[in-house]
CSV table of C-alpha atoms in Angstrom, one decimal:
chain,number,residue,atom,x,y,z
A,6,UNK,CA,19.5,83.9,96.5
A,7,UNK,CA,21.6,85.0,93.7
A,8,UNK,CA,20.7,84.5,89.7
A,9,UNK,CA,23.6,83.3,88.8
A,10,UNK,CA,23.6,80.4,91.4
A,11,UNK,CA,22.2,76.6,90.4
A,12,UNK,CA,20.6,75.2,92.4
A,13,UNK,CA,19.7,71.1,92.5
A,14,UNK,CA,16.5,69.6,94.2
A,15,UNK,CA,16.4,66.1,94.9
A,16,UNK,CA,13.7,64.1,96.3
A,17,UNK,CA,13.8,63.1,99.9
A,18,UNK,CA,15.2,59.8,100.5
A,19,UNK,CA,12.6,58.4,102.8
A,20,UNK,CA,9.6,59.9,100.1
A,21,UNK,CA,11.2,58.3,97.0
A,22,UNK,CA,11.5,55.2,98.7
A,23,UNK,CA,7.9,54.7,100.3
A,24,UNK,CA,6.9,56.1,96.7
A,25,UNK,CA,8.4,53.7,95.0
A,26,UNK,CA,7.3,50.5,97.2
A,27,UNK,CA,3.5,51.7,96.4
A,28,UNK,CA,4.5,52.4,92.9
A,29,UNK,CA,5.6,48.8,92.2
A,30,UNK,CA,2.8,47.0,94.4
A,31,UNK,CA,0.2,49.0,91.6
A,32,UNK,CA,2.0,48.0,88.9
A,33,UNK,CA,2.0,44.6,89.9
A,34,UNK,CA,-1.5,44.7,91.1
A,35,UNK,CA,-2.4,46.2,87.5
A,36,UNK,CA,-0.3,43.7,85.4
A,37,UNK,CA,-2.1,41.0,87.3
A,38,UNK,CA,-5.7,42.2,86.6
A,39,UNK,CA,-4.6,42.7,82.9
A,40,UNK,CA,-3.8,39.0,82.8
A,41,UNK,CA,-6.5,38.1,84.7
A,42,UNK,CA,-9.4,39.9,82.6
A,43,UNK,CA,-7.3,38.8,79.3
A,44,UNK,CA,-7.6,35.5,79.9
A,45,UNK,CA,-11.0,35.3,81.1
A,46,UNK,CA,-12.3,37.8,77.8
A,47,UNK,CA,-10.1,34.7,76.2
A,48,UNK,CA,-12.2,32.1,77.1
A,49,UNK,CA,-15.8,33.9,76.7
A,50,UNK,CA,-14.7,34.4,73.3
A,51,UNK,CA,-12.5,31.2,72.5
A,52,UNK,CA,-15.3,28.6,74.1
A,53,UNK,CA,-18.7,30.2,71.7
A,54,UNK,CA,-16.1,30.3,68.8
A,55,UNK,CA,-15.0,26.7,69.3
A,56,UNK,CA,-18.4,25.6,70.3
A,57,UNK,CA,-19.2,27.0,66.6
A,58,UNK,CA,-16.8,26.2,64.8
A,59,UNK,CA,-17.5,22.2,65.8
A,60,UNK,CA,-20.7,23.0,64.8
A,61,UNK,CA,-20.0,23.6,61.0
A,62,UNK,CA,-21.9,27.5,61.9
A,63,UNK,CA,-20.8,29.9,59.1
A,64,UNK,CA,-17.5,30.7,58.1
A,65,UNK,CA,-18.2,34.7,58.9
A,66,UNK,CA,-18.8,33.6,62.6
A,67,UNK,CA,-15.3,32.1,63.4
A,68,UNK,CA,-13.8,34.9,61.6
A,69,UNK,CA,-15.6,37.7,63.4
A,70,UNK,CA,-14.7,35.7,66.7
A,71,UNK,CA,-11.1,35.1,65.7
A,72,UNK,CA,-10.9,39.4,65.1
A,73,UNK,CA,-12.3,39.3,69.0
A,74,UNK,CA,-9.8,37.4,70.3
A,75,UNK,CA,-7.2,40.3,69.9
A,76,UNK,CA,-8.3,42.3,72.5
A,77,UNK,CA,-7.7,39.5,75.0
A,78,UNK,CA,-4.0,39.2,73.4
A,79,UNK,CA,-3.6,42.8,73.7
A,80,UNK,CA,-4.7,42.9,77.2
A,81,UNK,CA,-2.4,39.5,78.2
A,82,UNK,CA,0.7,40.6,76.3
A,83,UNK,CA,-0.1,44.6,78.0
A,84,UNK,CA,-0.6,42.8,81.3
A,85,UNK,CA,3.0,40.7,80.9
A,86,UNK,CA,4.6,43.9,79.8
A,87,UNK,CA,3.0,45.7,82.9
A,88,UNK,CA,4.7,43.1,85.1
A,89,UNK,CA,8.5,43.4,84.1
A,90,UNK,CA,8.0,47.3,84.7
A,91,UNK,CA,10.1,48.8,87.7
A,92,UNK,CA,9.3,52.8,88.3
A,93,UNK,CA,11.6,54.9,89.9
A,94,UNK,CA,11.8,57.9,90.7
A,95,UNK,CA,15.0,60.1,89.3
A,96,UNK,CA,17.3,61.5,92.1
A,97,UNK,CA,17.0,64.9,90.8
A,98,UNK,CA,13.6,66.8,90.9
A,99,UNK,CA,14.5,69.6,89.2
A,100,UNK,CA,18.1,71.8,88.5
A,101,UNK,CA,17.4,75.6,88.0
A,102,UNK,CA,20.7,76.9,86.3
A,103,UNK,CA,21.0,80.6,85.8
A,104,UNK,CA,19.8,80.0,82.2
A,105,UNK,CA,17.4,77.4,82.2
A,106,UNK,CA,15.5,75.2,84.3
A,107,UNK,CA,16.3,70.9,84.0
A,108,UNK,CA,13.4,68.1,84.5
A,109,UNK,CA,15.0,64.8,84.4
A,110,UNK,CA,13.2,61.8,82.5
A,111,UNK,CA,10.4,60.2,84.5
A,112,UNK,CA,9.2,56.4,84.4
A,113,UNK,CA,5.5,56.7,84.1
A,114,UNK,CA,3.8,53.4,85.8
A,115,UNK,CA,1.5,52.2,83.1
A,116,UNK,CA,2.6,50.3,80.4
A,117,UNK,CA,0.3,52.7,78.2
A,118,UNK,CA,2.0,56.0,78.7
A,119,UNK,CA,5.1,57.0,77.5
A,120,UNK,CA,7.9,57.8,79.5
A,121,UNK,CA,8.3,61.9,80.3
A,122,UNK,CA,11.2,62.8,78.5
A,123,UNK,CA,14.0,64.9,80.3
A,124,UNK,CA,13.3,68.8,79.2
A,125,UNK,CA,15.4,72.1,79.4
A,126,UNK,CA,13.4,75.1,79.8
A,127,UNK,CA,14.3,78.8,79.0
A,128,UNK,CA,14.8,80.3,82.8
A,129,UNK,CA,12.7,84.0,81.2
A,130,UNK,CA,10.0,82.1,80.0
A,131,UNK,CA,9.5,79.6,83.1
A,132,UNK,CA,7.2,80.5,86.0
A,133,UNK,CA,6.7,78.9,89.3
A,134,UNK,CA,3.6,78.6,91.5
A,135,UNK,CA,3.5,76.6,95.1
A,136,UNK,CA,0.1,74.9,95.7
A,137,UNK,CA,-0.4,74.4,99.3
A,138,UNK,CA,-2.2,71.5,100.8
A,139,UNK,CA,-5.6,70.7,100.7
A,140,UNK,CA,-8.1,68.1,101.7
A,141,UNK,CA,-6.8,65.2,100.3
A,142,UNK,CA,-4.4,66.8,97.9
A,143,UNK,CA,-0.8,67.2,98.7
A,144,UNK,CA,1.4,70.2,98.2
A,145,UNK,CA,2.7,70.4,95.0
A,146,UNK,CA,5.2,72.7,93.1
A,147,UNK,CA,3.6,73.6,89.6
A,148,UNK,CA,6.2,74.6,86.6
A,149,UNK,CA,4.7,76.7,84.1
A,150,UNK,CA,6.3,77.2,80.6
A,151,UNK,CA,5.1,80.4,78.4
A,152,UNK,CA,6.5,79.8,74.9
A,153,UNK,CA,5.0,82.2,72.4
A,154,UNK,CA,1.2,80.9,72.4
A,155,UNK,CA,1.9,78.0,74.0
A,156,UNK,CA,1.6,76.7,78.0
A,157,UNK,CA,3.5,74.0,79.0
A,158,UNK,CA,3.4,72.5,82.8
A,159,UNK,CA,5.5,70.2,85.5
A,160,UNK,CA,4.6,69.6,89.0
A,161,UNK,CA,6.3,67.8,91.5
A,162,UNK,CA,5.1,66.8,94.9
A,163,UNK,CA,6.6,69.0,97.4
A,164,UNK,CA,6.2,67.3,100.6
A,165,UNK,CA,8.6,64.7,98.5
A,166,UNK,CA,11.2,66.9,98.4
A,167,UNK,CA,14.2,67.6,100.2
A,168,UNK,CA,14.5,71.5,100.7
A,169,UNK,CA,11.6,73.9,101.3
A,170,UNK,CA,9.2,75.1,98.4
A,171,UNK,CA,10.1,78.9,99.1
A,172,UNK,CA,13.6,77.9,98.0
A,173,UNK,CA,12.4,76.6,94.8
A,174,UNK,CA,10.5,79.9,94.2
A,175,UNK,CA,13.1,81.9,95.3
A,176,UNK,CA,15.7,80.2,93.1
A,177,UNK,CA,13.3,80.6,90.1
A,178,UNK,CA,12.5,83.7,90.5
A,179,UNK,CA,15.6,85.6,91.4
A,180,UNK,CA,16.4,88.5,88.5
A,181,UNK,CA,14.2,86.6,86.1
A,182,UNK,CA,10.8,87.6,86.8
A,183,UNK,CA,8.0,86.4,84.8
């Protein structure tokens, strides 16, 4: 393969799609238990506090219990947030120009974690390394950044993708060996 040749790896349409089906059926699942355990830490919070507050028990109490009843808003309003999510998988994996190598922006699943931003990394100071399979782990293709004193790293699946690993490593590597 020549340096001076980009070259684009997309995922494999078959992958991203089955992917993407499990990815929404956990972030549904996990939107639902959110609402589910905020509600019911809700009520074992909201039924002592009202019980008392009709009492006339001290003032302190129904204060302390109103400060509890934020986690159970958190966890409902996480929960509703967690349900209007829709991950997706870009179309691109990765694009290794002759000067750089391009990670598109990646939905994460949980409401929680921030989005992966898209990245452009120096092509000199980026290795590659292919994990093979094994046990229960899948093959992946692991992106390692040397910058000065720091490491930075991307992996993508590669059974997901829709050319060979060896082409990834061969495109990387070229004239700008590590």
């Amino acid at each position: 393969m020549t340096p001076d040749a980009t070259v684009v790896v997309r995922y494999d349409e078959a992958h991203r799609t089955v992917v993407e089906q499990t990815l929404r059926t956990l972030v549904r699942m996990r939107g639902i238990l959110m609402l589910v355990l905020g509600t019911l830490l809700g009520a074992l919070v909201l039924v002592p506090l009202v019980a008392a507050a009709s009492a006339g028990i001290d003032a302190a109490f129904v204060v302390v219990g109103g400060a509890l009843l934020v986690i159970p808003l958190v966890l409902i309003v996480l929960g509703a947030r967690q349900l209007q999510r829709r991950p997706r998988l870009p179309e691109v994996a990765v694009t290794i120009t002759p000067t750089s190598v391009l990670f598109p922006a990646i939905e994460r699943p949980s409401a929680l974690a921030p989005r992966l931003r898209a990245e452009e990394w120096p092509r000199e100071w980026t290795s590659v390394e292919v994990f093979r399979a094994s046990g229960l782990q899948a093959a992946r293709v692991e992106f390692t950044r040397h910058d000065g004193g720091k490491r930075r790293r991307r992996s993508i699946a590669a059974n997901s993708l829709d050319v060979d690993a060896r082409v990834i490593e061969d495109a990387l590597r070229g004239s700008h060996t590590s």
